[in-house]
mmCIF file of C-alpha atoms and ligand atoms in Angstrom:
data_model
loop_
_atom_site.group_PDB
_atom_site.id
_atom_site.type_symbol
_atom_site.label_atom_id
_atom_site.label_comp_id
_atom_site.label_asym_id
_atom_site.label_seq_id
_atom_site.Cartn_x
_atom_site.Cartn_y
_atom_site.Cartn_z
ATOM 1 C CA UNK A 1 -20.748 -29.176 31.145
ATOM 2 C CA UNK A 2 -17.459 -28.036 29.652
ATOM 3 C CA UNK A 3 -16.876 -24.873 27.649
ATOM 4 C CA UNK A 4 -13.812 -24.118 25.547
ATOM 5 C CA UNK A 5 -13.310 -20.397 24.906
ATOM 6 C CA UNK A 6 -10.501 -19.374 22.582
ATOM 7 C CA UNK A 7 -8.936 -15.992 21.827
ATOM 8 C CA UNK A 8 -6.092 -14.896 19.560
ATOM 9 C CA UNK A 9 -2.682 -13.410 20.176
ATOM 10 C CA UNK A 10 -2.187 -9.869 18.797
ATOM 11 C CA UNK A 11 -1.594 -9.508 15.049
ATOM 12 C CA UNK A 12 -1.105 -6.895 12.351
ATOM 13 C CA UNK A 13 1.078 -4.613 14.483
ATOM 14 C CA UNK A 14 -1.251 -4.445 17.497
ATOM 15 C CA UNK A 15 0.108 -5.089 20.981
ATOM 16 C CA UNK A 16 -3.129 -6.511 22.393
ATOM 17 C CA UNK A 17 -6.031 -8.552 21.127
ATOM 18 C CA UNK A 18 -9.305 -8.117 23.045
ATOM 19 C CA UNK A 19 -10.340 -11.653 22.128
ATOM 20 C CA UNK A 20 -7.625 -13.135 24.339
ATOM 21 C CA UNK A 21 -8.089 -10.534 27.086
ATOM 22 C CA UNK A 22 -11.790 -11.428 27.246
ATOM 23 C CA UNK A 23 -11.108 -15.187 27.255
ATOM 24 C CA UNK A 24 -8.510 -14.716 30.011
ATOM 25 C CA UNK A 25 -10.938 -12.673 32.127
ATOM 26 C CA UNK A 26 -13.572 -15.368 31.863
ATOM 27 C CA UNK A 27 -11.286 -18.315 32.654
ATOM 28 C CA UNK A 28 -12.354 -19.652 36.021
ATOM 29 C CA UNK A 29 -15.591 -17.620 36.157
ATOM 30 C CA UNK A 30 -18.571 -19.713 37.207
ATOM 31 C CA UNK A 31 -21.027 -19.929 34.348
ATOM 32 C CA UNK A 32 -24.106 -21.610 35.730
ATOM 33 C CA UNK A 33 -21.912 -24.463 36.960
ATOM 34 C CA UNK A 34 -20.092 -24.875 33.650
ATOM 35 C CA UNK A 35 -16.335 -25.383 33.618
ATOM 36 C CA UNK A 36 -14.582 -22.922 31.345
ATOM 37 C CA UNK A 37 -11.232 -23.574 29.704
ATOM 38 C CA UNK A 38 -9.538 -20.616 27.995
ATOM 39 C CA UNK A 39 -7.028 -21.161 25.192
ATOM 40 C CA UNK A 40 -4.892 -18.664 23.302
ATOM 41 C CA UNK A 41 -4.425 -19.402 19.611
ATOM 42 C CA UNK A 42 -1.550 -18.146 17.471
ATOM 43 C CA UNK A 43 -2.569 -15.895 14.597
ATOM 44 C CA UNK A 44 -1.018 -18.346 12.150
ATOM 45 C CA UNK A 45 -2.681 -20.347 9.386
ATOM 46 C CA UNK A 46 -2.415 -24.075 10.070
ATOM 47 C CA UNK A 47 -0.921 -23.920 13.570
ATOM 48 C CA UNK A 48 -4.018 -22.176 15.000
ATOM 49 C CA UNK A 49 -6.274 -24.974 13.733
ATOM 50 C CA UNK A 50 -3.859 -27.660 14.982
ATOM 51 C CA UNK A 51 -3.799 -26.169 18.485
ATOM 52 C CA UNK A 52 -7.569 -25.947 18.511
ATOM 53 C CA UNK A 53 -8.053 -29.552 17.407
ATOM 54 C CA UNK A 54 -5.590 -30.709 20.102
ATOM 55 C CA UNK A 55 -7.594 -28.809 22.737
ATOM 56 C CA UNK A 56 -10.856 -30.349 21.502
ATOM 57 C CA UNK A 57 -9.381 -33.817 21.974
ATOM 58 C CA UNK A 58 -7.971 -32.928 25.377
ATOM 59 C CA UNK A 59 -10.964 -31.133 26.903
ATOM 60 C CA UNK A 60 -13.910 -32.785 25.099
ATOM 61 C CA UNK A 61 -16.020 -29.631 25.432
ATOM 62 C CA UNK A 62 -19.814 -29.474 25.054
ATOM 63 C CA UNK A 63 -19.701 -25.854 23.873
ATOM 64 C CA UNK A 64 -16.926 -24.130 21.925
ATOM 65 C CA UNK A 65 -16.853 -20.409 21.291
ATOM 66 C CA UNK A 66 -13.897 -19.015 19.360
ATOM 67 C CA UNK A 67 -13.308 -15.277 19.667
ATOM 68 C CA UNK A 68 -11.362 -12.929 17.391
ATOM 69 C CA UNK A 69 -10.885 -9.216 16.812
ATOM 70 C CA UNK A 70 -12.522 -7.490 13.850
ATOM 71 C CA UNK A 71 -11.454 -3.829 13.730
ATOM 72 C CA UNK A 72 -14.280 -1.670 12.489
ATOM 73 C CA UNK A 73 -17.143 -3.834 13.684
ATOM 74 C CA UNK A 74 -19.661 -2.270 16.024
ATOM 75 C CA UNK A 75 -20.456 -4.420 19.011
ATOM 76 C CA UNK A 76 -20.507 -8.176 19.358
ATOM 77 C CA UNK A 77 -20.534 -9.800 15.938
ATOM 78 C CA UNK A 78 -21.948 -13.337 15.939
ATOM 79 C CA UNK A 79 -20.752 -15.186 12.859
ATOM 80 C CA UNK A 80 -23.206 -17.237 10.832
ATOM 81 C CA UNK A 81 -20.921 -19.116 8.441
ATOM 82 C CA UNK A 82 -17.330 -20.278 7.866
ATOM 83 C CA UNK A 83 -16.081 -20.681 4.283
ATOM 84 C CA UNK A 84 -13.426 -22.985 2.868
ATOM 85 C CA UNK A 85 -11.054 -20.241 1.757
ATOM 86 C CA UNK A 86 -7.817 -18.749 3.036
ATOM 87 C CA UNK A 87 -7.165 -15.416 1.324
ATOM 88 C CA UNK A 88 -4.951 -13.167 3.415
ATOM 89 C CA UNK A 89 -4.765 -9.390 2.887
ATOM 90 C CA UNK A 90 -1.834 -9.184 5.334
ATOM 91 C CA UNK A 91 0.749 -11.799 6.400
ATOM 92 C CA UNK A 92 -0.078 -13.869 9.489
ATOM 93 C CA UNK A 93 2.276 -13.874 12.490
ATOM 94 C CA UNK A 94 4.515 -16.445 10.760
ATOM 95 C CA UNK A 95 4.746 -14.386 7.556
ATOM 96 C CA UNK A 96 2.414 -16.638 5.576
ATOM 97 C CA UNK A 97 -0.002 -15.023 3.151
ATOM 98 C CA UNK A 98 -2.078 -17.699 1.422
ATOM 99 C CA UNK A 99 -4.206 -16.674 -1.538
ATOM 100 C CA UNK A 100 -7.346 -18.582 -2.479
ATOM 101 C CA UNK A 101 -6.303 -21.854 -0.902
ATOM 102 C CA UNK A 102 -8.807 -24.143 0.823
ATOM 103 C CA UNK A 103 -8.773 -24.502 4.615
ATOM 104 C CA UNK A 104 -9.527 -28.208 4.105
ATOM 105 C CA UNK A 105 -8.784 -29.500 0.588
ATOM 106 C CA UNK A 106 -11.905 -31.265 -0.704
ATOM 107 C CA UNK A 107 -14.019 -29.987 2.196
ATOM 108 C CA UNK A 108 -17.477 -28.493 1.682
ATOM 109 C CA UNK A 109 -17.677 -24.848 0.621
ATOM 110 C CA UNK A 110 -19.023 -23.768 3.994
ATOM 111 C CA UNK A 111 -20.253 -24.736 7.445
ATOM 112 C CA UNK A 112 -22.865 -22.946 9.514
ATOM 113 C CA UNK A 113 -22.319 -22.109 13.168
ATOM 114 C CA UNK A 114 -24.060 -24.641 15.403
ATOM 115 C CA UNK A 115 -24.585 -22.001 18.093
ATOM 116 C CA UNK A 116 -28.175 -20.705 18.273
ATOM 117 C CA UNK A 117 -27.012 -17.414 16.749
ATOM 118 C CA UNK A 118 -30.353 -15.585 16.709
ATOM 119 C CA UNK A 119 -31.169 -16.680 20.249
ATOM 120 C CA UNK A 120 -27.785 -15.354 21.366
ATOM 121 C CA UNK A 121 -28.234 -12.069 19.496
ATOM 122 C CA UNK A 122 -31.727 -11.623 20.921
ATOM 123 C CA UNK A 123 -30.564 -12.370 24.474
ATOM 124 C CA UNK A 124 -27.652 -9.949 24.279
ATOM 125 C CA UNK A 125 -29.817 -7.248 22.773
ATOM 126 C CA UNK A 126 -32.387 -7.654 25.539
ATOM 127 C CA UNK A 127 -29.596 -7.241 28.087
ATOM 128 C CA UNK A 128 -28.540 -3.991 26.381
ATOM 129 C CA UNK A 129 -25.351 -5.171 24.656
ATOM 130 C CA UNK A 130 -24.586 -3.966 21.111
ATOM 131 C CA UNK A 131 -24.806 -7.097 18.925
ATOM 132 C CA UNK A 132 -25.492 -8.209 15.373
ATOM 133 C CA UNK A 133 -25.341 -11.295 13.172
ATOM 134 C CA UNK A 134 -22.431 -11.206 10.720
ATOM 135 C CA UNK A 135 -22.701 -12.945 7.360
ATOM 136 C CA UNK A 136 -18.947 -13.321 6.884
ATOM 137 C CA UNK A 137 -16.043 -14.042 9.205
ATOM 138 C CA UNK A 138 -13.638 -12.825 6.494
ATOM 139 C CA UNK A 139 -10.962 -14.971 4.860
ATOM 140 C CA UNK A 140 -8.103 -14.536 7.325
ATOM 141 C CA UNK A 141 -7.106 -16.649 10.345
ATOM 142 C CA UNK A 142 -10.425 -16.251 12.181
ATOM 143 C CA UNK A 143 -12.416 -17.781 9.348
ATOM 144 C CA UNK A 144 -9.689 -20.444 9.030
ATOM 145 C CA UNK A 145 -10.107 -21.455 12.696
ATOM 146 C CA UNK A 146 -13.903 -21.245 12.483
ATOM 147 C CA UNK A 147 -13.946 -23.538 9.423
ATOM 148 C CA UNK A 148 -11.502 -26.015 11.005
ATOM 149 C CA UNK A 149 -13.634 -26.062 14.173
ATOM 150 C CA UNK A 150 -16.878 -26.765 12.361
ATOM 151 C CA UNK A 151 -15.217 -29.340 10.104
ATOM 152 C CA UNK A 152 -13.693 -31.193 13.030
ATOM 153 C CA UNK A 153 -16.946 -31.269 15.011
ATOM 154 C CA UNK A 154 -19.272 -32.043 12.100
ATOM 155 C CA UNK A 155 -21.949 -34.551 13.050
ATOM 156 C CA UNK A 156 -21.098 -34.326 16.751
ATOM 157 C CA UNK A 157 -23.365 -33.174 19.554
ATOM 158 C CA UNK A 158 -21.245 -30.113 20.346
ATOM 159 C CA UNK A 159 -22.381 -26.498 19.952
ATOM 160 C CA UNK A 160 -19.654 -24.453 18.310
ATOM 161 C CA UNK A 161 -19.138 -21.185 16.530
ATOM 162 C CA UNK A 162 -17.267 -17.940 16.193
ATOM 163 C CA UNK A 163 -17.770 -14.444 17.560
ATOM 164 C CA UNK A 164 -15.866 -11.368 16.426
ATOM 165 C CA UNK A 165 -15.251 -8.565 18.918
ATOM 166 C CA UNK A 166 -14.721 -4.870 18.173
ATOM 167 C CA UNK A 167 -11.515 -2.971 18.875
ATOM 168 C CA UNK A 168 -10.761 -1.640 22.329
ATOM 169 C CA UNK A 169 -11.050 2.171 22.634
ATOM 170 C CA UNK A 170 -7.232 2.537 22.842
ATOM 171 C CA UNK A 171 -6.755 0.485 19.637
ATOM 172 C CA UNK A 172 -9.378 2.416 17.737
ATOM 173 C CA UNK A 173 -7.923 5.774 18.771
ATOM 174 C CA UNK A 174 -4.428 4.765 17.608
ATOM 175 C CA UNK A 175 -5.612 4.692 14.010
ATOM 176 C CA UNK A 176 -6.095 8.483 14.101
ATOM 177 C CA UNK A 177 -8.474 9.745 11.391
ATOM 178 C CA UNK A 178 -12.207 9.101 11.878
ATOM 179 C CA UNK A 179 -12.278 6.941 14.990
ATOM 180 C CA UNK A 180 -13.556 3.442 14.229
ATOM 181 C CA UNK A 181 -16.113 1.891 16.570
ATOM 182 C CA UNK A 182 -14.858 0.358 19.788
ATOM 183 C CA UNK A 183 -16.080 -1.199 23.017
ATOM 184 C CA UNK A 184 -14.511 -1.105 26.482
ATOM 185 C CA UNK A 185 -12.953 -4.350 27.711
ATOM 186 C CA UNK A 186 -15.317 -4.606 30.714
ATOM 187 C CA UNK A 187 -18.323 -4.325 28.374
ATOM 188 C CA UNK A 188 -16.873 -6.966 26.032
ATOM 189 C CA UNK A 189 -16.301 -9.309 28.972
ATOM 190 C CA UNK A 190 -19.852 -8.789 30.265
ATOM 191 C CA UNK A 191 -21.353 -9.404 26.824
ATOM 192 C CA UNK A 192 -19.349 -12.594 26.181
ATOM 193 C CA UNK A 193 -20.169 -13.861 29.667
ATOM 194 C CA UNK A 194 -23.845 -13.376 28.933
ATOM 195 C CA UNK A 195 -23.435 -15.081 25.542
ATOM 196 C CA UNK A 196 -21.834 -18.115 27.187
ATOM 197 C CA UNK A 197 -24.608 -18.284 29.784
ATOM 198 C CA UNK A 198 -27.135 -18.307 26.965
ATOM 199 C CA UNK A 199 -25.184 -21.130 25.281
ATOM 200 C CA UNK A 200 -25.226 -23.152 28.486
ATOM 201 C CA UNK A 201 -28.971 -22.607 28.941
ATOM 202 C CA UNK A 202 -29.637 -23.574 25.350
ATOM 203 C CA UNK A 203 -27.435 -26.665 25.632
ATOM 204 C CA UNK A 204 -29.143 -27.720 28.893
ATOM 205 C CA UNK A 205 -32.423 -27.362 27.066
ATOM 206 C CA UNK A 206 -31.087 -30.101 24.777
ATOM 207 C CA UNK A 207 -30.114 -27.751 21.978
ATOM 208 C CA UNK A 208 -33.329 -25.735 22.231
ATOM 209 C CA UNK A 209 -32.906 -24.683 18.619
ATOM 210 C CA UNK A 210 -32.890 -21.181 17.313
ATOM 211 C CA UNK A 211 -35.485 -18.440 17.336
ATOM 212 C CA UNK A 212 -37.018 -17.044 14.175
ATOM 213 C CA UNK A 213 -36.038 -13.376 14.166
ATOM 214 C CA UNK A 214 -34.394 -11.413 11.385
ATOM 215 C CA UNK A 215 -30.641 -11.004 11.470
ATOM 216 C CA UNK A 216 -30.160 -10.561 7.758
ATOM 217 C CA UNK A 217 -28.284 -7.958 5.778
ATOM 218 C CA UNK A 218 -28.720 -6.410 2.350
ATOM 219 C CA UNK A 219 -25.042 -5.562 1.953
HETATM 220 N N1 PCA B 1 -8.705 -11.470 14.121
HETATM 221 C C1 PCA B 1 -8.228 -11.934 12.835
HETATM 222 C C2 PCA B 1 -7.319 -13.085 13.130
HETATM 223 C C3 PCA B 1 -7.038 -13.015 14.594
HETATM 224 C C4 PCA B 1 -8.008 -12.057 15.120
HETATM 225 O O1 PCA B 1 -8.198 -11.798 16.311
HETATM 226 C C5 PCA B 1 -9.364 -12.275 11.866
HETATM 227 O O2 PCA B 1 -10.451 -11.697 11.982
HETATM 228 O O3 PCA B 1 -9.179 -13.122 10.995
#
């Protein structure tokens, strides 16, 4: 069993991105016998998706989890859906700022995660990690990569999806004003490790399917 875990380089003036720190920590960790490959993606429209698609061809993973930072989110944020829109509020790391352009011209409006998102949320919650289902991955580079991932793997027997992580305490504090939510790196690592173990178990169970528990939102 092969797992590809991606994280992003820092962006938007930050000097670190927990998504890459977490992926780096987990590279080489034994996950119920699964082999884990960690990959850093540039926070750049286009190039990020190209690098990811290259890695998919090279590693032929059974499970792909892409990680990104979402400042302001509380806990582990398991994304439900990727949409076919790039609409950047800030420039990416190459200075590009697309507005309302498709990730894949002519592609479907959206793809769902093929991770068992409710099963993962339930498992993390039971283990005491802060976690929720998110109904939008935004319209910046994370959603772009998530959409490209799901588009590339459509119809294939690979479990793939996206998980946003909260800020690290030091990042949150930097903002001054009312301190946004944060989570210590060690806790993020432990939660993502558990999430990957749940993915492996679910995959071994021949894609056990998802559980029927609420993860909805009103706004
Ligand atoms: N977060 C950004 C892009 C890279 C990252 O870690 C996002 O949520 O789109």
